[in-house]
Short mmCIF file of C-alpha atoms and ligand atoms in Angstrom, two decimals:
data_model
loop_
_atom_site.label_atom_id
_atom_site.label_comp_id
_atom_site.label_asym_id
_atom_site.label_seq_id
_atom_site.Cartn_x
_atom_site.Cartn_y
_atom_site.Cartn_z
CA MET L 1 -1.65 -37.60 12.10
CA SER L 2 -3.41 -40.96 12.15
CA GLU L 3 -4.18 -43.13 9.11
CA LYS L 4 -7.86 -42.61 9.86
CA GLN L 5 -7.58 -38.80 9.76
CA LEU L 6 -5.66 -38.96 6.48
CA LEU L 7 -8.32 -41.23 4.99
CA HIS L 8 -11.14 -38.94 6.17
CA THR L 9 -9.41 -35.88 4.66
CA ASP L 10 -9.08 -37.70 1.31
CA MET L 11 -12.73 -38.78 1.38
CA ILE L 12 -13.94 -35.24 2.20
CA VAL L 13 -11.84 -33.56 -0.49
CA SER L 14 -13.07 -36.08 -3.11
CA LYS L 15 -16.69 -35.64 -2.07
CA ALA L 16 -16.39 -31.83 -2.17
CA LEU L 17 -15.13 -32.01 -5.76
CA GLU L 18 -17.95 -34.41 -6.64
CA LEU L 19 -20.45 -31.87 -5.21
CA GLY L 20 -19.24 -29.21 -7.66
CA PHE L 21 -16.71 -27.34 -5.52
CA SER L 22 -13.57 -26.49 -7.49
CA ALA L 23 -11.20 -27.01 -4.60
CA CYS L 24 -11.25 -28.08 -0.97
CA GLY L 25 -8.60 -27.66 1.71
CA ILE L 26 -8.44 -28.36 5.43
CA SER L 27 -6.73 -26.57 8.32
CA GLU L 28 -6.53 -27.19 12.01
CA ALA L 29 -8.94 -24.91 13.90
CA ARG L 30 -6.58 -22.54 15.69
CA ALA L 31 -6.79 -18.80 16.33
CA LEU L 32 -5.38 -16.51 13.61
CA PRO L 33 -3.62 -13.73 15.58
CA ASP L 34 -1.89 -12.16 12.52
CA HIS L 35 -5.20 -11.69 10.75
CA ALA L 36 -6.88 -10.45 13.93
CA GLU L 37 -4.26 -7.73 14.18
CA LYS L 38 -4.62 -6.70 10.52
CA MET L 39 -8.38 -6.66 10.82
CA ASP L 40 -8.15 -4.43 13.91
CA GLN L 41 -5.86 -1.99 12.10
CA TRP L 42 -8.25 -1.92 9.15
CA LEU L 43 -11.23 -1.20 11.37
CA THR L 44 -9.38 1.46 13.38
CA LEU L 45 -8.85 3.39 10.14
CA GLY L 46 -12.61 3.31 9.51
CA ASN L 47 -12.17 1.41 6.21
CA GLN L 48 -15.40 -0.51 6.82
CA GLY L 49 -17.58 2.58 6.27
CA THR L 50 -21.08 1.80 7.55
CA MET L 51 -20.59 -2.01 7.58
CA SER L 52 -20.76 -1.94 11.37
CA TYR L 53 -21.41 -5.71 11.48
CA LEU L 54 -17.69 -6.12 10.77
CA GLU L 55 -16.92 -4.47 14.11
CA ARG L 56 -18.95 -7.06 16.00
CA ASN L 57 -17.75 -10.58 16.90
CA ARG L 58 -14.14 -9.62 16.25
CA GLU L 59 -12.78 -12.56 18.24
CA LYS L 60 -15.09 -15.05 16.53
CA ARG L 61 -13.75 -14.04 13.11
CA THR L 62 -10.33 -15.38 13.86
CA ASN L 63 -11.04 -18.07 16.45
CA PRO L 64 -13.21 -20.96 15.22
CA ALA L 65 -13.57 -22.43 18.71
CA LEU L 66 -15.80 -19.44 19.51
CA LEU L 67 -18.13 -20.38 16.64
CA VAL L 68 -18.29 -24.14 17.21
CA GLU L 69 -17.43 -25.31 20.70
CA GLY L 70 -14.54 -27.74 20.61
CA ALA L 71 -13.82 -27.04 16.91
CA ARG L 72 -10.89 -29.10 15.59
CA SER L 73 -10.93 -28.52 11.84
CA VAL L 74 -11.87 -25.90 9.26
CA ILE L 75 -12.87 -27.20 5.82
CA SER L 76 -12.55 -24.51 3.14
CA VAL L 77 -14.15 -24.80 -0.30
CA LEU L 78 -14.09 -22.70 -3.49
CA PHE L 79 -17.03 -22.45 -5.88
CA ASN L 80 -16.34 -21.11 -9.39
CA TYR L 81 -18.71 -18.47 -10.80
CA PHE L 82 -16.70 -17.30 -13.82
CA PRO L 83 -19.33 -16.87 -16.57
CA GLY L 84 -16.97 -17.04 -19.56
CA GLY L 85 -18.47 -15.22 -22.52
CA ASP L 86 -21.87 -14.91 -20.84
CA ALA L 87 -22.38 -11.16 -20.28
CA LEU L 88 -24.95 -8.39 -20.38
CA THR L 89 -24.56 -7.53 -24.06
CA GLU L 90 -27.85 -5.70 -24.68
CA SER L 91 -27.07 -2.77 -22.42
CA ARG L 92 -24.22 -0.54 -21.25
CA TYR L 93 -25.10 -1.15 -17.59
CA LYS L 94 -22.80 -3.55 -15.75
CA LEU L 95 -23.41 -6.00 -12.92
CA SER L 96 -20.53 -7.86 -11.37
CA LYS L 97 -20.21 -11.42 -12.59
CA TYR L 98 -21.00 -12.96 -9.22
CA ALA L 99 -24.57 -11.66 -9.49
CA TYR L 100 -25.52 -13.08 -12.90
CA GLY L 101 -27.34 -16.12 -11.53
CA LYS L 102 -29.04 -17.20 -8.32
CA ASP L 103 -27.85 -15.99 -4.93
CA TYR L 104 -24.74 -17.99 -4.07
CA HIS L 105 -25.36 -18.03 -0.32
CA GLN L 106 -28.10 -20.64 -0.55
CA VAL L 107 -26.36 -22.66 -3.28
CA ILE L 108 -23.14 -23.02 -1.31
CA ARG L 109 -24.75 -23.58 2.08
CA ASP L 110 -26.92 -26.37 0.64
CA ARG L 111 -23.86 -28.14 -0.83
CA LEU L 112 -21.94 -27.75 2.42
CA ARG L 113 -24.83 -29.36 4.30
CA VAL L 114 -24.70 -32.31 1.90
CA LEU L 115 -20.97 -32.53 2.65
CA GLN L 116 -21.73 -32.51 6.38
CA HIS L 117 -24.26 -35.35 5.98
CA PHE L 118 -21.69 -37.30 3.98
CA ILE L 119 -19.13 -36.85 6.77
CA GLU L 120 -21.63 -37.92 9.42
CA SER L 121 -22.39 -41.06 7.42
CA PHE L 122 -18.98 -42.42 8.47
CA THR L 123 -18.27 -40.51 11.72
CA GLY L 124 -21.71 -40.39 13.30
CA PRO L 125 -23.09 -37.01 14.47
CA ILE L 126 -20.55 -34.17 14.85
CA GLU L 127 -20.87 -30.56 16.03
CA ALA L 128 -20.62 -28.52 12.86
CA ARG L 129 -21.67 -25.24 11.22
CA VAL L 130 -21.54 -24.17 7.60
CA PHE L 131 -20.75 -20.61 6.50
CA THR L 132 -20.40 -18.53 3.42
CA ASP L 133 -19.95 -14.80 3.58
CA SER L 134 -22.64 -14.06 6.13
CA ALA L 135 -21.12 -15.18 9.38
CA PRO L 136 -18.18 -13.87 11.36
CA VAL L 137 -15.58 -15.97 9.54
CA LEU L 138 -12.63 -14.46 7.64
CA ASP L 139 -13.25 -16.52 4.52
CA ARG L 140 -10.12 -15.49 2.60
CA ALA L 141 -7.78 -15.93 5.57
CA TRP L 142 -9.03 -19.47 6.28
CA ALA L 143 -9.01 -20.49 2.64
CA GLN L 144 -5.44 -19.23 2.36
CA LYS L 145 -4.47 -21.20 5.45
CA SER L 146 -6.08 -24.32 3.96
CA GLY L 147 -3.75 -23.96 0.96
CA LEU L 148 -6.38 -22.86 -1.57
CA GLY L 149 -4.60 -19.71 -2.72
CA PHE L 150 -2.85 -16.49 -1.76
CA ILE L 151 -4.34 -13.11 -0.87
CA GLY L 152 -3.52 -10.74 -3.74
CA LYS L 153 -2.81 -7.02 -3.58
CA ASN L 154 -6.45 -6.50 -4.61
CA THR L 155 -7.34 -8.32 -1.31
CA CYS L 156 -9.01 -11.22 -3.15
CA LEU L 157 -8.01 -14.83 -2.68
CA ILE L 158 -6.29 -15.99 -5.87
CA ASN L 159 -5.81 -19.62 -6.79
CA PRO L 160 -2.93 -20.04 -9.24
CA ARG L 161 -4.90 -22.62 -11.24
CA MET L 162 -8.22 -20.74 -11.49
CA GLY L 163 -7.79 -17.03 -10.73
CA SER L 164 -10.19 -15.37 -8.27
CA PHE L 165 -13.73 -15.56 -9.68
CA PHE L 166 -14.97 -17.99 -7.04
CA PHE L 167 -16.90 -17.88 -3.79
CA ILE L 168 -15.51 -19.26 -0.57
CA GLY L 169 -17.40 -21.44 1.91
CA HIS L 170 -16.57 -23.12 5.22
CA LEU L 171 -17.54 -26.06 7.33
CA ILE L 172 -16.18 -25.82 10.87
CA SER L 173 -16.53 -28.90 13.05
CA THR L 174 -15.31 -30.90 15.99
CA LEU L 175 -13.90 -33.55 13.67
CA GLU L 176 -10.13 -34.01 13.78
CA LEU L 177 -8.67 -34.19 10.27
CA ALA L 178 -5.30 -34.23 8.55
CA GLU L 179 -4.40 -30.78 7.19
CA THR L 180 -3.98 -30.33 3.43
CA PRO L 181 -0.68 -28.77 2.26
CA ALA L 182 -0.21 -25.25 3.68
CA SER L 183 -0.62 -21.84 2.11
CA ILE L 184 0.61 -20.99 -1.35
CA THR L 185 3.23 -18.21 -1.61
CA ASP L 186 2.24 -14.71 -2.71
CA TYR L 187 2.53 -14.61 -6.51
CA CYS L 188 1.77 -10.89 -7.05
CA GLY L 189 5.46 -10.08 -7.27
CA THR L 190 6.03 -6.60 -8.68
CA CYS L 191 2.67 -6.49 -10.45
CA ARG L 192 0.35 -3.65 -9.40
CA ARG L 193 -2.24 -3.73 -12.17
CA CYS L 194 -5.19 -3.83 -9.77
CA LEU L 195 -3.96 -0.81 -7.81
CA ASP L 196 -3.43 1.16 -11.01
CA ALA L 197 -6.77 0.11 -12.55
CA CYS L 198 -9.06 0.81 -9.58
CA PRO L 199 -10.94 3.86 -10.84
CA THR L 200 -11.74 5.35 -7.43
CA GLY L 201 -8.42 4.77 -5.66
CA ALA L 202 -10.09 2.38 -3.20
CA LEU L 203 -7.01 0.17 -3.22
CA VAL L 204 -5.01 2.70 -1.27
CA ASP L 205 -2.02 0.36 -1.08
CA ALA L 206 -1.25 -3.33 -1.58
CA HIS L 207 -3.75 -5.39 0.50
CA GLN L 208 -5.40 -2.18 1.74
CA LEU L 209 -8.93 -1.56 0.57
CA ASP L 210 -10.84 1.50 1.74
CA ALA L 211 -14.42 0.33 1.32
CA ARG L 212 -15.69 3.91 1.49
CA LYS L 213 -14.16 4.50 -1.95
CA CYS L 214 -15.02 1.10 -3.45
CA ILE L 215 -17.74 0.90 -6.12
CA SER L 216 -18.71 -2.53 -4.84
CA TYR L 217 -19.38 -1.17 -1.34
CA LEU L 218 -21.05 2.00 -2.58
CA THR L 219 -23.43 0.24 -4.99
CA ILE L 220 -24.30 -2.69 -2.69
CA GLU L 221 -23.81 -1.85 0.99
CA HIS L 222 -24.01 1.92 1.23
CA LYS L 223 -27.33 3.60 2.01
CA GLY L 224 -28.11 7.17 1.01
CA PRO L 225 -26.78 9.32 -1.82
CA LEU L 226 -23.63 8.28 -3.69
CA PRO L 227 -20.61 10.62 -3.60
CA ALA L 228 -21.05 13.05 -6.50
CA ALA L 229 -17.30 13.57 -6.90
CA MET L 230 -16.88 9.89 -7.84
CA GLN L 231 -19.62 9.84 -10.42
CA PRO L 232 -17.42 9.72 -13.56
CA GLN L 233 -15.33 6.88 -12.11
CA PHE L 234 -18.37 4.64 -11.73
CA ASP L 235 -18.57 4.12 -15.51
CA HIS L 236 -21.74 1.99 -15.82
CA TRP L 237 -21.37 -0.22 -12.78
CA ILE L 238 -24.73 -0.53 -11.04
CA PHE L 239 -24.12 -3.53 -8.78
CA GLY L 240 -20.61 -4.41 -7.59
CA CYS L 241 -17.43 -3.98 -9.61
CA ASP L 242 -15.02 -6.46 -11.20
CA ILE L 243 -12.23 -4.17 -12.40
CA CYS L 244 -9.51 -5.18 -9.93
CA GLN L 245 -10.13 -8.83 -10.84
CA ASP L 246 -10.63 -8.35 -14.59
CA VAL L 247 -7.15 -6.83 -14.88
CA CYS L 248 -5.45 -9.49 -12.75
CA PRO L 249 -3.19 -11.73 -14.88
CA TRP L 250 -4.11 -14.75 -12.77
CA ASN L 251 -7.64 -14.53 -14.13
CA ARG L 252 -6.36 -15.68 -17.52
CA PHE L 253 -6.66 -19.09 -15.89
CA SER L 254 -10.38 -18.71 -15.11
CA LYS L 255 -12.52 -21.45 -16.61
CA THR L 256 -16.24 -21.14 -17.30
CA HIS L 257 -18.38 -22.53 -14.46
CA ASP L 258 -20.79 -25.40 -15.11
CA GLU L 259 -23.36 -24.55 -12.43
CA PRO L 260 -26.87 -24.22 -13.96
CA LEU L 261 -28.02 -22.05 -11.02
CA PHE L 262 -25.41 -19.40 -11.91
CA VAL L 263 -26.48 -19.06 -15.55
CA MET L 264 -28.04 -15.68 -16.36
CA SER L 265 -31.82 -15.77 -16.80
CA GLU L 266 -33.33 -14.75 -20.13
CA ALA L 267 -35.17 -11.93 -18.33
CA LEU L 268 -31.85 -10.43 -17.21
CA ARG L 269 -30.04 -11.09 -20.46
CA ALA L 270 -32.73 -9.24 -22.44
CA MET L 271 -32.51 -6.00 -20.41
CA LYS L 272 -31.82 -2.96 -22.61
CA ASP L 273 -30.80 0.51 -21.39
CA ALA L 274 -34.40 1.75 -21.39
CA ASP L 275 -35.55 -1.34 -19.44
CA TRP L 276 -33.07 -0.54 -16.68
CA GLU L 277 -33.95 3.13 -16.64
CA GLN L 278 -37.71 2.54 -16.60
CA MET L 279 -37.68 -0.56 -14.41
CA ASP L 280 -40.53 -0.66 -11.89
CA GLU L 281 -40.71 -2.74 -8.73
CA GLU L 282 -42.63 -5.55 -10.39
CA ARG L 283 -40.00 -5.98 -13.10
CA PHE L 284 -37.24 -5.80 -10.48
CA ARG L 285 -38.90 -8.67 -8.59
CA LEU L 286 -39.27 -10.70 -11.77
CA VAL L 287 -35.72 -10.19 -13.07
CA PHE L 288 -34.00 -10.60 -9.71
CA LYS L 289 -36.06 -13.41 -8.17
CA GLY L 290 -33.65 -15.39 -5.98
CA SER L 291 -30.71 -13.14 -6.93
CA ALA L 292 -28.04 -11.54 -4.73
CA VAL L 293 -29.01 -8.18 -6.30
CA LYS L 294 -31.95 -8.14 -3.88
CA ARG L 295 -29.42 -7.11 -1.24
CA THR L 296 -29.33 -3.58 -2.59
CA GLY L 297 -33.11 -3.61 -3.13
CA PHE L 298 -35.21 -1.90 -5.76
CA ASP L 299 -34.53 1.62 -4.42
CA GLY L 300 -30.80 0.99 -4.20
CA LEU L 301 -30.58 -0.32 -7.75
CA LYS L 302 -32.63 2.61 -9.09
CA ARG L 303 -30.33 5.00 -7.22
CA ASN L 304 -27.29 3.38 -8.84
CA ILE L 305 -28.82 3.47 -12.33
CA ALA L 306 -29.75 7.14 -11.97
CA PHE L 307 -26.23 7.91 -10.77
CA VAL L 308 -24.42 6.38 -13.76
CA GLN L 309 -27.09 7.39 -16.25
CA GLN L 310 -26.41 11.00 -15.31
CA ASN L 311 -22.72 10.34 -15.73
CA THR L 312 -23.23 9.11 -19.27
CA ASP L 313 -25.51 12.04 -20.13
CA LYS L 314 -22.81 14.44 -18.99
CA SER L 315 -19.99 12.79 -20.88
CA THR L 316 -21.77 12.40 -24.23
C1 B12 W 1 -16.92 -6.90 3.85
C2 B12 W 1 -16.75 -7.60 2.53
C3 B12 W 1 -16.62 -6.81 1.39
C4 B12 W 1 -16.40 -5.29 1.46
C5 B12 W 1 -14.91 -5.05 1.86
C6 B12 W 1 -13.92 -5.85 0.99
C7 B12 W 1 -12.60 -6.19 1.66
N1 B12 W 1 -11.57 -6.25 0.85
O1 B12 W 1 -12.55 -6.46 2.83
C8 B12 W 1 -16.80 -4.85 0.03
C9 B12 W 1 -18.28 -4.49 0.01
C10 B12 W 1 -16.00 -3.70 -0.56
C11 B12 W 1 -16.60 -6.16 -0.74
C12 B12 W 1 -16.36 -6.21 -2.10
C13 B12 W 1 -16.18 -7.39 -2.80
N2 B12 W 1 -16.36 -8.64 -2.36
CO1 B12 W 1 -16.63 -9.04 -0.49
N3 B12 W 1 -16.72 -9.60 1.27
C14 B12 W 1 -16.72 -9.00 2.45
C15 B12 W 1 -16.75 -10.01 3.62
C16 B12 W 1 -18.20 -10.13 4.10
C17 B12 W 1 -15.83 -9.68 4.79
C18 B12 W 1 -14.42 -9.26 4.35
C19 B12 W 1 -13.62 -8.75 5.52
O2 B12 W 1 -13.70 -9.30 6.60
N4 B12 W 1 -12.84 -7.69 5.32
C20 B12 W 1 -12.04 -7.15 6.37
C21 B12 W 1 -10.66 -6.70 5.93
C22 B12 W 1 -9.80 -6.51 7.15
O3 B12 W 1 -10.08 -7.67 5.06
P1 B12 W 1 -8.76 -7.36 4.19
O4 B12 W 1 -8.65 -5.90 3.93
O5 B12 W 1 -8.75 -8.23 2.99
O6 B12 W 1 -7.59 -7.80 5.15
C23 B12 W 1 -7.41 -9.16 5.45
C24 B12 W 1 -6.40 -9.89 4.57
O7 B12 W 1 -6.30 -9.29 3.27
C25 B12 W 1 -5.13 -9.87 5.35
N5 B12 W 1 -4.15 -8.85 5.03
C26 B12 W 1 -4.16 -7.56 5.38
N6 B12 W 1 -3.01 -6.99 5.05
C27 B12 W 1 -2.27 -7.93 4.45
C28 B12 W 1 -0.99 -7.88 3.93
C29 B12 W 1 -0.46 -9.02 3.35
C30 B12 W 1 0.93 -8.97 2.81
C31 B12 W 1 -1.24 -10.21 3.27
C32 B12 W 1 -0.73 -11.44 2.58
C33 B12 W 1 -2.53 -10.26 3.84
C34 B12 W 1 -2.99 -9.11 4.41
O8 B12 W 1 -5.49 -9.69 6.71
C35 B12 W 1 -6.78 -9.18 6.83
C36 B12 W 1 -7.53 -10.06 7.80
O9 B12 W 1 -7.65 -11.36 7.28
C37 B12 W 1 -16.27 -11.32 2.91
C38 B12 W 1 -16.86 -12.63 3.44
C39 B12 W 1 -16.20 -13.09 4.71
N7 B12 W 1 -17.00 -13.46 5.70
O10 B12 W 1 -14.99 -13.15 4.79
C40 B12 W 1 -16.68 -11.08 1.43
C41 B12 W 1 -15.74 -11.59 0.29
C42 B12 W 1 -14.34 -11.18 0.69
N8 B12 W 1 -16.18 -10.83 -0.86
C43 B12 W 1 -16.14 -11.49 -1.94
C44 B12 W 1 -16.38 -10.93 -3.22
C45 B12 W 1 -16.65 -11.89 -4.37
C46 B12 W 1 -16.38 -9.54 -3.38
C47 B12 W 1 -16.35 -8.76 -4.71
C48 B12 W 1 -15.50 -9.40 -5.81
C49 B12 W 1 -17.80 -8.55 -5.22
C50 B12 W 1 -17.92 -7.64 -6.42
N9 B12 W 1 -17.60 -8.08 -7.63
O11 B12 W 1 -18.32 -6.50 -6.29
C51 B12 W 1 -15.75 -7.40 -4.25
C52 B12 W 1 -14.21 -7.43 -4.31
C53 B12 W 1 -13.57 -6.14 -3.85
C54 B12 W 1 -12.18 -6.40 -3.31
N10 B12 W 1 -11.16 -6.02 -4.06
O12 B12 W 1 -12.06 -6.95 -2.20
C55 B12 W 1 -15.64 -12.91 -1.73
C56 B12 W 1 -14.16 -12.98 -2.18
C57 B12 W 1 -13.76 -14.23 -2.94
C58 B12 W 1 -12.28 -14.17 -3.29
N11 B12 W 1 -11.89 -14.82 -4.38
O13 B12 W 1 -11.48 -13.59 -2.61
C59 B12 W 1 -15.87 -13.09 -0.16
C60 B12 W 1 -14.86 -13.99 0.53
C61 B12 W 1 -17.30 -13.65 0.00
C62 B12 W 1 -17.36 -15.17 -0.22
N12 B12 W 1 -17.62 -15.94 0.81
O14 B12 W 1 -17.15 -15.67 -1.30
N13 B12 W 1 -16.63 -7.22 0.08
S1 SF4 W 2 -14.06 -3.52 -6.72
FE1 SF4 W 2 -13.72 -1.79 -8.17
S2 SF4 W 2 -13.75 0.06 -6.90
FE2 SF4 W 2 -13.54 -1.71 -5.49
S3 SF4 W 2 -11.32 -1.93 -5.18
FE3 SF4 W 2 -11.85 -3.24 -6.94
S4 SF4 W 2 -11.56 -1.93 -8.77
FE4 SF4 W 2 -11.63 -0.59 -6.98
S1 SF4 W 3 -3.44 -7.59 -10.52
FE1 SF4 W 3 -1.32 -8.09 -10.04
S2 SF4 W 3 -0.96 -7.14 -8.02
FE2 SF4 W 3 -3.17 -7.22 -8.33
S3 SF4 W 3 -3.82 -9.12 -7.33
FE3 SF4 W 3 -3.46 -9.61 -9.51
S4 SF4 W 3 -1.30 -10.30 -9.58
FE4 SF4 W 3 -1.60 -9.26 -7.61
#
C-alpha cells in the first residue's frame, strides 16, 4: 500500500465523520463468494417472499466490478438514527425507529455525493456510484468486510461501540485506497435474545430470517391481506418492527442521533389512536411528507392499522 493511498484513506474517513456519518471503513473491491453462496441458499428456500427484486442481479450484489467498471475500492459508511427518548407517546401504535424522520435514502445519498466531490477535489474525476439500500449491493456484508461491525444472529450489522440502529451506505469507485482494519469478530456468543423475542418466529435460526414471517416485511413490503394467524403477534406494529434490535444487549451502547432531518415532526408526534384509525389520504400525505412510510402507501398503512386494531379489540 502506498503512502498516497494511506493518506487518501485517512482523508476520506475524516471527511465522512465530518459529514455526520458515525463510522467509515474501506475494503478492496473483490467478489464475495461466501456471501453469494449464503444468499443463493436463502433465496432457494423462498425466504424472500414476494421481494422478487432480490432474485435479480445476483452477481452484482457480491461483485462490485459489475456495478462500477474497474472498481477498486468500496467505501462503507454508517449513519445513526437512534432516536433516544423520542417516541410515539400519544398512541399505542408503533412505527419502527428508522421511520420517525425524513426518508434516509435521500439524506444518505446526498452526503455520499458530497463525499465523492470531496474525493474528486484531490484525485480529479473518478468513476463512482453511491448506494444505500436500493441497489444490488449487500450492504451488511460490505460494511462487515470494511471492519464496521459483525453480522448478529438477528441478521443486522452490529457495531460494538454503537449497537445496530444505523443505516448503511456505500460509495464504490475506481479509486485505489488502503483498506481499514478488517472485520470485527462475532460477539453474539451464546446469546439468543433476538431469536427468543421475535414474536412470529421469523428468525428461524441464527442468521436465518424468513421474511415471510417477519412483521417488517409484512407491514412494509407485502401486498394483499396479512396472515390472520399472526395477528396477535403483531402487537401494535404498523410499519416495520424493532423487537430483535430492542432486545439486543449491544444496543445499550446506542447514542441519540443529532441529525435534524431524522427528528419526528410535530404532526407525527401528535397522532392519537383515533387519528390513526380515522386517517384519510390528505392527513397521510401531510404527516408522512418525505417519509419512508410512503413506501407502504396510504392503503398499506390503513391495512396495517385495521389489522392490529382488530387484534386489540379482541384481546381487551
Ligand atoms: C431485503 C431487506 C429486508 C427484508 C429481509 C431482511 C434480511 N434479513 O435480509 C426485510 C423487509 C424483512 C427487512 C427488514 C429490516 N431491515 Co432491511 N433490508 C433489506 C435489503 C434491501 C437487502 C437485504 C438482503 O440482501 N437480504 C438477503 C439475505 C440473504 O441476507 P441475510 O439473511 O442477512 O444473509 C446474509 C448475511 O447475514 C450472511 N450470513 C448468512 N448466514 C450467515 C451465517 C453467519 C455465521 C454469518 C456471520 C453471516 C451469515 O450472508 C448473507 C449474504 O450476505 C437491505 C439493503 C441492502 N441492499 O443490503 C436492507 C437492510 C438490511 N435493512 C435494514 C433495516 C434497518 C431493516 C429493519 C431494521 C427495518 C425495521 N425496523 O423494520 C428490519 C430488520 C429485520 C432484520 N432482523 O433483518 C438495514 C440494516 C442496517 C443494519 N444495522 O444492519 C439495511 C442494510 C438497509 C440500509 N442500507 O441501511 N429488510
Ligand atoms: S423485525 Fe420483528 S418480526 Fe422481523 S425478525 Fe425482527 S423481531 Fe422478528
Ligand atoms: S440479541 Fe444476542 S444473539 Fe441476537 S444479535 Fe444481539 S447479541 Fe446477537
